[in-house]
Tab-separated table of C-alpha atoms in Angstrom:
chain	number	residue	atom	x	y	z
E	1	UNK	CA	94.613	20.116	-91.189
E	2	UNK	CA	94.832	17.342	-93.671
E	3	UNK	CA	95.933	14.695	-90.648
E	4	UNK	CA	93.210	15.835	-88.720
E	5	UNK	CA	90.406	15.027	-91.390
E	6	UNK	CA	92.708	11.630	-92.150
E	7	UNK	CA	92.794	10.624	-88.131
E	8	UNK	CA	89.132	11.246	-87.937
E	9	UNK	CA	88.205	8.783	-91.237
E	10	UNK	CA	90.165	6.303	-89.899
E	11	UNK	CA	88.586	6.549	-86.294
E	12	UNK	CA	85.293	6.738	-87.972
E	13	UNK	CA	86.349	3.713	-90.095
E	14	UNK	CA	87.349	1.466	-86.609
E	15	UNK	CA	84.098	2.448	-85.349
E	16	UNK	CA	82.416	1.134	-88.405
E	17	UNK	CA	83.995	-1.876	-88.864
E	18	UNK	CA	83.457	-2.546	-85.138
E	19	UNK	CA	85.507	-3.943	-82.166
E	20	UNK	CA	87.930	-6.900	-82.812
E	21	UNK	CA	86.005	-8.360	-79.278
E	22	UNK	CA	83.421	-7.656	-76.775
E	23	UNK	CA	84.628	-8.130	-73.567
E	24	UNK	CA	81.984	-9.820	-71.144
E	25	UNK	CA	82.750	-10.172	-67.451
E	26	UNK	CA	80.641	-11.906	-65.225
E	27	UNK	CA	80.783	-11.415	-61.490
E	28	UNK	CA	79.641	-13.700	-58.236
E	29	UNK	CA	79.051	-11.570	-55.275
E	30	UNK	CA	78.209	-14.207	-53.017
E	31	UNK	CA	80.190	-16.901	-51.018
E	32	UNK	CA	78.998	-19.828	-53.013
E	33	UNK	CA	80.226	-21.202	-56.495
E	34	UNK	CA	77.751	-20.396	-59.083
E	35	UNK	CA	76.255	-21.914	-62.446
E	36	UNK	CA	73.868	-20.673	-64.084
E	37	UNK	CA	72.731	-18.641	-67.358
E	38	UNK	CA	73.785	-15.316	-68.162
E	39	UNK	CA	71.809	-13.079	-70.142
E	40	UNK	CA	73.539	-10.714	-72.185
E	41	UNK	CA	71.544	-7.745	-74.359
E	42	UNK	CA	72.302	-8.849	-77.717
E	43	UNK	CA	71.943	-5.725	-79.509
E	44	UNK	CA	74.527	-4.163	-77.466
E	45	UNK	CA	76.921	-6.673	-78.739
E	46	UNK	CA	75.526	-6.616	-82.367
E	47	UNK	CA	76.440	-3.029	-82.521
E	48	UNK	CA	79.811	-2.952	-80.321
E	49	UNK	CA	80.755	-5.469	-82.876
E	50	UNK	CA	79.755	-4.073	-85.656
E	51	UNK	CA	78.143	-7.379	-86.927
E	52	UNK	CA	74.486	-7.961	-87.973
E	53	UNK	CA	71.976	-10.167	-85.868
E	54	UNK	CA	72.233	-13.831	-86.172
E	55	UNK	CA	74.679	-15.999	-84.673
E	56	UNK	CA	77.787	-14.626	-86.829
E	57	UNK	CA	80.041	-14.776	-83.552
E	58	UNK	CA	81.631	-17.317	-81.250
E	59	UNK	CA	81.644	-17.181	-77.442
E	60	UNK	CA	85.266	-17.666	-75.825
E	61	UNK	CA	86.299	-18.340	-72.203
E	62	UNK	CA	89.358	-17.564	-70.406
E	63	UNK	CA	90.888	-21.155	-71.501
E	64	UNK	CA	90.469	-20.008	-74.715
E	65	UNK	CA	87.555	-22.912	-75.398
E	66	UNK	CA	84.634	-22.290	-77.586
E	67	UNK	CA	81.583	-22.317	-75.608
E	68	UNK	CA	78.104	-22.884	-76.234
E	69	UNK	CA	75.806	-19.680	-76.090
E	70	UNK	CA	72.053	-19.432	-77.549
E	71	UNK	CA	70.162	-16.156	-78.847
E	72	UNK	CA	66.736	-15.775	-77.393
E	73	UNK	CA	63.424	-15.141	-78.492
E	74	UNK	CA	62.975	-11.839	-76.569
E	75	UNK	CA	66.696	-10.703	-77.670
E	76	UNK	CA	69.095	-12.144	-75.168
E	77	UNK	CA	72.375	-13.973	-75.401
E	78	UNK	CA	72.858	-16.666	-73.123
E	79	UNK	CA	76.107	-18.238	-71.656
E	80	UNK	CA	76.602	-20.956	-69.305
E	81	UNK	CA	78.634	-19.391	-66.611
E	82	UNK	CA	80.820	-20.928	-63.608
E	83	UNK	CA	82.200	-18.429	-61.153
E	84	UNK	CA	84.166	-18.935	-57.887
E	85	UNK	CA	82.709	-17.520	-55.242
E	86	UNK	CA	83.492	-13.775	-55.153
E	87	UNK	CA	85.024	-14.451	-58.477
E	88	UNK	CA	84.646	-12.932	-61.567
E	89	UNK	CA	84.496	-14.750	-65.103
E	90	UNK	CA	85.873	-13.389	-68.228
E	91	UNK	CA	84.689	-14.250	-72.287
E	92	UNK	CA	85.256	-12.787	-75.125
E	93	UNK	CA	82.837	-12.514	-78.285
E	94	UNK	CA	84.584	-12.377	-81.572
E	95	UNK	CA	83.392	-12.611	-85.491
E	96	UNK	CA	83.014	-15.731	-86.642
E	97	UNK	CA	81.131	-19.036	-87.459
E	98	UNK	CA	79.953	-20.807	-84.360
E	99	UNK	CA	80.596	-24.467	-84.195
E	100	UNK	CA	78.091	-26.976	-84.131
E	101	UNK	CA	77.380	-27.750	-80.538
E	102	UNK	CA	75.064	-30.498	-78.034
E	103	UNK	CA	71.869	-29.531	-77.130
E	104	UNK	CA	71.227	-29.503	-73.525
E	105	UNK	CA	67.020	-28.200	-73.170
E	106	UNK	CA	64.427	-28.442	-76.069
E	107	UNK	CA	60.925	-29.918	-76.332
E	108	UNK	CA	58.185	-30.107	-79.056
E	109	UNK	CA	54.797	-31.413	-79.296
E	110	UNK	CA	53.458	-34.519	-79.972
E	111	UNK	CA	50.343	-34.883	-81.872
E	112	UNK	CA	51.363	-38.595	-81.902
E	113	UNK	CA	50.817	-38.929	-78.345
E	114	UNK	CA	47.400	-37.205	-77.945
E	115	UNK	CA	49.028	-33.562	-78.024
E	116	UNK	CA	51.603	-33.580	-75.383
E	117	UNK	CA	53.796	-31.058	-75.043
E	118	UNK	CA	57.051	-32.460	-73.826
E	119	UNK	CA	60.566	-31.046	-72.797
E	120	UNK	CA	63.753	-31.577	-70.871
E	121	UNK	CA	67.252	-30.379	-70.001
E	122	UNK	CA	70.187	-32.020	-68.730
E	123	UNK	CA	68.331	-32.455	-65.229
E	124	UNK	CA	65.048	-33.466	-65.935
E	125	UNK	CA	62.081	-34.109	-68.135
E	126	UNK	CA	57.978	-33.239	-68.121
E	127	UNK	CA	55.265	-32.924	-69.873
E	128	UNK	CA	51.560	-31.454	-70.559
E	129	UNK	CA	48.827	-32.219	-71.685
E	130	UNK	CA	46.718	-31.216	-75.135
E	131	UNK	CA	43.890	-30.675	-77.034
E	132	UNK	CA	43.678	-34.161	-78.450
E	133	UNK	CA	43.745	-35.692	-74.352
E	134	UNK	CA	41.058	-33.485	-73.787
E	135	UNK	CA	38.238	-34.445	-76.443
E	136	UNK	CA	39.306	-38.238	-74.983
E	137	UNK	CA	37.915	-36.721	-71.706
E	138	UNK	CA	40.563	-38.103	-69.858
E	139	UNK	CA	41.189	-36.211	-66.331
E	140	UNK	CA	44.366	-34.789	-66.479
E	141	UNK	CA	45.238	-31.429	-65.296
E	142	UNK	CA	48.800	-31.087	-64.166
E	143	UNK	CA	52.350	-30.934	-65.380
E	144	UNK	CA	54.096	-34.398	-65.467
E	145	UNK	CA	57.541	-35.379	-64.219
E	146	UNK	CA	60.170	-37.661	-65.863
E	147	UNK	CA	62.832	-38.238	-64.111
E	148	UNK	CA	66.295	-38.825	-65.661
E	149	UNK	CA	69.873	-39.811	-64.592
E	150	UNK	CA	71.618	-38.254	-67.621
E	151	UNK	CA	72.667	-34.979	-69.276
E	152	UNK	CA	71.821	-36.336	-72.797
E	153	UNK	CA	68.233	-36.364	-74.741
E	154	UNK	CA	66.021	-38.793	-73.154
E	155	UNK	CA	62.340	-37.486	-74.422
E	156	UNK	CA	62.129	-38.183	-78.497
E	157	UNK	CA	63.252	-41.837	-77.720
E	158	UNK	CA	61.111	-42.537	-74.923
E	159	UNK	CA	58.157	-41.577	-77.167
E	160	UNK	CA	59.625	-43.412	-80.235
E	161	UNK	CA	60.406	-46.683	-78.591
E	162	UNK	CA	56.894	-46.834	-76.595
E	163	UNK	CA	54.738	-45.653	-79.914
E	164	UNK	CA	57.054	-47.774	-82.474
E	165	UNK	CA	55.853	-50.894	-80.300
E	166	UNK	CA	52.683	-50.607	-79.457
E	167	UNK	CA	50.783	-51.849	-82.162
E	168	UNK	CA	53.163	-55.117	-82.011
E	169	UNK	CA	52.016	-55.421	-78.309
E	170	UNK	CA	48.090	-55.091	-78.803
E	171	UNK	CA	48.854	-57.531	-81.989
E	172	UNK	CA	50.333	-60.000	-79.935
E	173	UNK	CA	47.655	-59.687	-77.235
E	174	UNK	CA	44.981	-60.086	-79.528
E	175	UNK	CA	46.420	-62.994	-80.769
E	176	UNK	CA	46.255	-64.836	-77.074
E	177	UNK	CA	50.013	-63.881	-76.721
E	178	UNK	CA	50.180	-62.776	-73.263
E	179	UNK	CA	53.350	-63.363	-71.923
E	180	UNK	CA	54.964	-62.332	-75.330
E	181	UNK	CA	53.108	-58.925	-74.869
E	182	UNK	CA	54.015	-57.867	-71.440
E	183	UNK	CA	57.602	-59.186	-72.438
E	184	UNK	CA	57.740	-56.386	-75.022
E	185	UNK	CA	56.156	-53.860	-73.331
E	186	UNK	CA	58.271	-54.164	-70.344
E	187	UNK	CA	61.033	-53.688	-72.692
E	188	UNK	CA	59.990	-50.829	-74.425
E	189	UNK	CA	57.534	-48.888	-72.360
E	190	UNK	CA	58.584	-45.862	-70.481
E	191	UNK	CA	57.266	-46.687	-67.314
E	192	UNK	CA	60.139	-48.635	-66.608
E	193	UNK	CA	63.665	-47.543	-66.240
E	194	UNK	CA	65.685	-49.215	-68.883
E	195	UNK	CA	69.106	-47.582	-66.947
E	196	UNK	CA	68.543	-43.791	-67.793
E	197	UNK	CA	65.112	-43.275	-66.027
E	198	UNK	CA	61.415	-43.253	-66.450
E	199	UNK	CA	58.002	-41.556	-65.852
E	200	UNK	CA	56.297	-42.901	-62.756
E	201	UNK	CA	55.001	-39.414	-61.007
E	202	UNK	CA	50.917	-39.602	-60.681
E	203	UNK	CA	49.049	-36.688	-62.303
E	204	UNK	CA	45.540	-37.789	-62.405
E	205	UNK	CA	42.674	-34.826	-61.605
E	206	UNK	CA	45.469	-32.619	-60.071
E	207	UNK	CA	48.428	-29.572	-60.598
E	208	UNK	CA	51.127	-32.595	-60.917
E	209	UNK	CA	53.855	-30.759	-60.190
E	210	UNK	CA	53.277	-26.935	-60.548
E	211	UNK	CA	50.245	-26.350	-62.140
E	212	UNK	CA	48.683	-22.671	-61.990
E	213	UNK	CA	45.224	-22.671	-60.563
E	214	UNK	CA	42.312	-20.218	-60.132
E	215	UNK	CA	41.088	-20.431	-56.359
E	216	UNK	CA	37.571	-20.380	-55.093
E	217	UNK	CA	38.537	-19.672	-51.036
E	218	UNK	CA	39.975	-23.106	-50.155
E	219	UNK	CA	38.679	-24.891	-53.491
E	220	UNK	CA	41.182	-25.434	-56.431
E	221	UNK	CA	39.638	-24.942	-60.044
E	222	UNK	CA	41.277	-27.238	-61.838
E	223	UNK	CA	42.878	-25.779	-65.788
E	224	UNK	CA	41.933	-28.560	-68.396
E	225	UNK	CA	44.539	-28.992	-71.273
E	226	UNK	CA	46.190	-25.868	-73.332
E	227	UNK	CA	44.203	-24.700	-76.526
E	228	UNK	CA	47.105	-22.800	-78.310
E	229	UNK	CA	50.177	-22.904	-77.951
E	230	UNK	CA	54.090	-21.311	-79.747
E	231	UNK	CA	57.427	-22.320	-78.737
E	232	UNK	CA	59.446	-19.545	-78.387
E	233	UNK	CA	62.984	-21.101	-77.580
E	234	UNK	CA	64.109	-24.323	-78.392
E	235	UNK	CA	67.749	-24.766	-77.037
E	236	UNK	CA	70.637	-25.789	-77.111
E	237	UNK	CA	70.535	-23.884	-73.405
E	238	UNK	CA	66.824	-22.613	-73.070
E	239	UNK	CA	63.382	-23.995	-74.016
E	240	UNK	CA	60.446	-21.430	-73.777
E	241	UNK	CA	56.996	-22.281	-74.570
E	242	UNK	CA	53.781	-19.889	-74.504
E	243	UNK	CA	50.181	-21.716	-73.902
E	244	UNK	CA	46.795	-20.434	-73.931
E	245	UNK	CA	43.886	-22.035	-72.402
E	246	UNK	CA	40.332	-22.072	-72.861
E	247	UNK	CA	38.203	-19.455	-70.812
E	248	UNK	CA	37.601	-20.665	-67.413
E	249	UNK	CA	34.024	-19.947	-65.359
E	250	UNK	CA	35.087	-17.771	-62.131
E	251	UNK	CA	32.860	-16.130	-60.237
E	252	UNK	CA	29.980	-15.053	-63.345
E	253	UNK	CA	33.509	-14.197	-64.896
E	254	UNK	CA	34.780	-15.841	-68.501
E	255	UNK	CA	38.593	-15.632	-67.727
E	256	UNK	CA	41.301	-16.925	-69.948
E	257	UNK	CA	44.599	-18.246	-68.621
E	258	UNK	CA	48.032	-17.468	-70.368
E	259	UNK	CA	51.144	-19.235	-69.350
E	260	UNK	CA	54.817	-18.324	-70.444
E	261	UNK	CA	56.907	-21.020	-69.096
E	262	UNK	CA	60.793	-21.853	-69.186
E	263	UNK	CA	63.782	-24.488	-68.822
E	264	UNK	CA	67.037	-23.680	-68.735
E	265	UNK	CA	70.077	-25.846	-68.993
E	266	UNK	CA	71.450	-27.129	-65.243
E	267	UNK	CA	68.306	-26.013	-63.453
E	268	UNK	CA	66.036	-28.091	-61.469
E	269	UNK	CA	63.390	-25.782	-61.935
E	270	UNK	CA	60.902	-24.234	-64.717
E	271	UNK	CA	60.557	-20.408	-64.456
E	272	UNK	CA	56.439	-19.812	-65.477
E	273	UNK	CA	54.766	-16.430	-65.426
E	274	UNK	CA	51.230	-17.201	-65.438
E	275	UNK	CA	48.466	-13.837	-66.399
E	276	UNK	CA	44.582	-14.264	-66.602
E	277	UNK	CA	42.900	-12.272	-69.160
E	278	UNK	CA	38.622	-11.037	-68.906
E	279	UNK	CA	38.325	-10.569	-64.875
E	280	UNK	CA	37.114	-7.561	-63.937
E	281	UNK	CA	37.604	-8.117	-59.976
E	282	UNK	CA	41.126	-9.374	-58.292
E	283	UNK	CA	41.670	-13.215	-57.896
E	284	UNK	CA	42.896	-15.719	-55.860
E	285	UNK	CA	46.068	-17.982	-57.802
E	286	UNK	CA	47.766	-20.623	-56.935
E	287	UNK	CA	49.974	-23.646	-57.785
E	288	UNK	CA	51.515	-26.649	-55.840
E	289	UNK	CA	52.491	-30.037	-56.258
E	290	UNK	CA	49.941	-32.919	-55.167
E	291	UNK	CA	50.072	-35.203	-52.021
E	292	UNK	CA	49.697	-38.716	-52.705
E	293	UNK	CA	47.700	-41.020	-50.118
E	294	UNK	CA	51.004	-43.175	-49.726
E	295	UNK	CA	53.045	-40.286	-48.380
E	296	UNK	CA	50.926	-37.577	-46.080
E	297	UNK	CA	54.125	-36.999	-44.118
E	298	UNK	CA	56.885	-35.553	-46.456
E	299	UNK	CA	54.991	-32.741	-47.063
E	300	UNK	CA	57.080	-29.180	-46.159
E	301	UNK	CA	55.654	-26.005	-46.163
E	302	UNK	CA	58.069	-22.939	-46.382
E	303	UNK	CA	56.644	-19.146	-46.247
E	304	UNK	CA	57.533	-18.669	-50.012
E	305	UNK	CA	57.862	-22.612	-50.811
E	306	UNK	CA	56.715	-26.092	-50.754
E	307	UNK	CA	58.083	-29.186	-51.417
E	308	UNK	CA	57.188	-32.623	-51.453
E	309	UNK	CA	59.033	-36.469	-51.496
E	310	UNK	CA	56.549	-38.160	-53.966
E	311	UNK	CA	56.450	-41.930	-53.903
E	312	UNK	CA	55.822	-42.352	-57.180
E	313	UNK	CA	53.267	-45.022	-59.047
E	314	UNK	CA	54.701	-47.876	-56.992
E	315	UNK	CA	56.368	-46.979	-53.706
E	316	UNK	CA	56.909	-50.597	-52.570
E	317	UNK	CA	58.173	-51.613	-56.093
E	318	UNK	CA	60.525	-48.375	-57.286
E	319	UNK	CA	61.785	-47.879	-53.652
E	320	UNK	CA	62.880	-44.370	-54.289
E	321	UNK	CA	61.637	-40.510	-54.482
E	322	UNK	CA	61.098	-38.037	-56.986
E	323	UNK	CA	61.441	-34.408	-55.518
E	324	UNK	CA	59.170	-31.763	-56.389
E	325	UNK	CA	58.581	-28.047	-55.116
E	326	UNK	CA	56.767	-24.896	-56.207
E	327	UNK	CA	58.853	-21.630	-55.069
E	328	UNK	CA	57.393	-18.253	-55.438
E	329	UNK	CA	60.086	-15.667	-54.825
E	330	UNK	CA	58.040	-12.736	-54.247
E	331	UNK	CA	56.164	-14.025	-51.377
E	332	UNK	CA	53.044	-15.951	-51.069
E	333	UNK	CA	49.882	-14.689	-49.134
E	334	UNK	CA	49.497	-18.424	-48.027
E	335	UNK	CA	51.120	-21.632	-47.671
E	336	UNK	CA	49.352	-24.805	-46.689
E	337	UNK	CA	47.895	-28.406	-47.347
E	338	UNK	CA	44.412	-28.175	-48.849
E	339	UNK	CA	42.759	-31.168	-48.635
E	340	UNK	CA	40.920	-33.813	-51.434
E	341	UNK	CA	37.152	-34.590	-50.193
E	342	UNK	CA	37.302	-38.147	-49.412
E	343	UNK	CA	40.836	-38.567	-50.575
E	344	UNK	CA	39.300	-39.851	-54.164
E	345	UNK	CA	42.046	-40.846	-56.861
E	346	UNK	CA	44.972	-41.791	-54.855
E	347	UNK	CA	45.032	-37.975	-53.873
E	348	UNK	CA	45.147	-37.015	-50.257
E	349	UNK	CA	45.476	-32.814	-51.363
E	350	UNK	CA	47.788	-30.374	-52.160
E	351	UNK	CA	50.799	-28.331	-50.528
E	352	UNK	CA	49.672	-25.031	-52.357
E	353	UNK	CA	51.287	-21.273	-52.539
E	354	UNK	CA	48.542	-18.714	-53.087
E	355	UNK	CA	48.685	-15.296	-53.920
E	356	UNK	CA	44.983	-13.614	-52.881
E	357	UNK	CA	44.055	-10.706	-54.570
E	358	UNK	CA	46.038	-10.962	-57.960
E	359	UNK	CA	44.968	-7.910	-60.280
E	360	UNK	CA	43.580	-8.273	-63.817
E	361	UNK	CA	46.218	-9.169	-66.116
E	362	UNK	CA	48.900	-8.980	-63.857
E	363	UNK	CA	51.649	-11.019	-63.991
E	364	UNK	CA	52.514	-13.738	-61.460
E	365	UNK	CA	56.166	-15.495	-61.863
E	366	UNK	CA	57.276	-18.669	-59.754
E	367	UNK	CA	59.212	-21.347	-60.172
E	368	UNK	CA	58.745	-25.413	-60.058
E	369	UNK	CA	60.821	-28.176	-60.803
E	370	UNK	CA	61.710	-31.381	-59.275
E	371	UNK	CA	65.283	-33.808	-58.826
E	372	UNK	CA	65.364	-37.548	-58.639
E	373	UNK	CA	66.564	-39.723	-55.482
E	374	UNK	CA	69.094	-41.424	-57.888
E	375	UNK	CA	70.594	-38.994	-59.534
E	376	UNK	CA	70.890	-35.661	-58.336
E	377	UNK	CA	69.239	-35.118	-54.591
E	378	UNK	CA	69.796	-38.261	-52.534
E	379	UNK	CA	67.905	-37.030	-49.673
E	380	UNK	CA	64.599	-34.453	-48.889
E	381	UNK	CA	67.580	-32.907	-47.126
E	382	UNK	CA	69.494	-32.334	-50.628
E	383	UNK	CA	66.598	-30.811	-51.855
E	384	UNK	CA	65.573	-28.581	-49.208
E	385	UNK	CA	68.883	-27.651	-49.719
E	386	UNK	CA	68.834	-26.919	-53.611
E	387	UNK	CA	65.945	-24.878	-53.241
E	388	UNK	CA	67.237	-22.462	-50.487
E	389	UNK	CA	70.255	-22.222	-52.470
E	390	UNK	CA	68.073	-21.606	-55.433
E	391	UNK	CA	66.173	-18.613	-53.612
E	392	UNK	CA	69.166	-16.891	-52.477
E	393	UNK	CA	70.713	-17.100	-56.422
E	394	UNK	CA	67.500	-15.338	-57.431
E	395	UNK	CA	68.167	-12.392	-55.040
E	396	UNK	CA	71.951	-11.763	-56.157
E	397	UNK	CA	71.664	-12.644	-59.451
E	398	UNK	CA	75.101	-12.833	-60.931
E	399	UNK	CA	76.074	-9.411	-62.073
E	400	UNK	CA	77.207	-9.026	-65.807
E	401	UNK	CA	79.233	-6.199	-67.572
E	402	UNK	CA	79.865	-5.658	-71.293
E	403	UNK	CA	83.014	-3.949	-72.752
């Protein structure tokens, strides 16, 4: 009797303390290598454990190599998995201090740059705009594209170099220094690529690159900039931002627009869920990238996709393309170029995905992103390519096991 009672305290005790390691195997059921994020359920490992929440563990692959890993806002672990196809991969989570480790997607705002809200990963970079551009009453409705030819932190510079000088440069020019002035600016503005890339993508009156949009049969109703807005995840693998926008006239209808939108490390594209709060009848959403009057003819249109070689600022004097494409997964009711009356602002139109009859509050996910001819997609044909390989990982997601 007494080693019963004394085998079940000690079993109890185990259990208590908690496993020496959690076990995580994740497993590619598909004929193509894979990497991507993982998300694991972090209470389960919390509790299988037997630690408390926080990042008191480390993440180990089968190498035995610390890796990085990142605990979400909405209670998720992520890993950075690679898995051969019709592979599994195997890590262990053990107690323990995490090392410091390199930040691959974050973003912030910038009040010092009228309210942007900027963010990157290893892949790319873009941007928003704010309150502050709004009261300026500059026309600017779209998300923004920097490209990049690096995995390392290009944003925070960018800003810092361009906002450091400017007051030098408008000195200078005031002072009847001309060629001084555009000397410096050309050295320090972000416009031009000083070897690790540069924003030249056209927003103007339009989505940019992905922008949600109320639609009025074939007329787009352009958001203005974000009101409020919380970031929810801020790397070293995920950034996650929430936005609200100001209430929007549709229809005799005062609707508000509510964005949750994502980056993860190695992706070319932003996961966004977009939901519209006060309408009391179904609506018509959409988002897109815009056509610029340089390039009509690069336009594709996909049943669920579209994509789009841009030509950037200065076609003749960049000489490359920046990629861009809005996918939505579950299906669009419509695909198609809508055109700009008179082709005002540089802006031929749009290649739009709508979704007709969206119900109150209901949530619409998609997905938009973009790749750079000198870095990552060399051709249209690379990036057709990266997106159909993109909507087949979203239908076999990688399947993940804890033990």
């Amino acid at each position: 009797m007494k080693k019963t009672v004394l085998s079940f305290v000690l079993a109890l005790m185990a259990v208590t303390a908690g496993a020496q390691q959690v076990t995580v195997e994740v497993k590619n059921n598909t004929p193509q290598q894979r990497q991507e994020l993982v998300e694991i359920d972090a209470q389960t490992v919390y509790k299988k454990l037997g630690v408390q929440p926080g990042r008191n563990f480390r993440v180990i692959n089968a190498v035995r190599q610390e890796v990085i890993y990142q605990i979400t806002h909405d209670g998720k672990i992520l890993i950075d998995a690679s898995v051969r196809p019709h592979g599994t991969a195997a890590f262990s989570i053990v107690k323990g201090q995490p090392r410091d480790v390199k930040t691959f997607a974050c973003g912030r705002q910038y009040p010092e740059r009228v309210d942007d809200i900027a963010w990157e990963n290893d892949r790319g970079a873009y941007r928003l705009y704010g309150p502050a551009l709004q009261r300026n009453k500059e026309r600017a409705f779209g998300n923004d594209v920097w490209v990049k030819n690096t995995p390392d932190l290009e944003v925070e510079k960018r800003y810092k170099v361009e906002l450091d000088n400017h007051p030098a440069i408008e000195k200078l020019k005031k002072e009847g220094k001309t060629e001084e002035a555009l000397a410096m600016e050309e050295a320090t503005t972000y416009h031009f690529d000083h070897g690790y890339g540069l924003d030249c993508y056209k927003v103007g009156p339009s989505l940019g690159c992905g922008a949600p949009a109320l639609m009025d049969g074939r007329n787009i109703i352009f958001p203005y900039c974000y009101k409020d807005y919380k970031i929810l995840d801020n790397g070293p693998l995920r950034f996650t931002v929430s936005l609200v926008y100001h209430p929007t006239d549709y229809k005799g209808q005062k609707i508000t627009e509510h964005r949750l939108l994502s980056l993860d490390k190695g992706s070319n594209f932003n996961r966004q869920t977009v939901w519209y709060e006060g309408a009391k009848k179904n609506i018509d959403v959409a988002s897109g990238v815009v056509i610029h009057n340089e390039d009509t003819q690069s336009t594709v249109i996909g049943n669920d996709f579209v994509q789009y070689a841009d030509p950037t600022d200065n076609p003749q004097g960049q000489n490359f393309q920046i990629y861009v494409g809005v996918i939505f997964p579950a299906g669009a009711s419509e695909t198609c170029v809508v055109e700009n009356d008179g082709h005002q602002n540089g802006i031929y139109g749009h290649a739009l995905c709508i979704k007709r009859n969206v119900r109150p509050n209901e949530k619409l996910t998609y997905y938009w992103g973009s790749a750079w001819s000198k870095f990552d997609c060399r051709t249209q044909d690379e990036w057709q390519l990266r997106i159909d390989n993109f909507k087949k990982a979203l239908k076999q997601p990688l399947a993940v096991v804890v033990k």
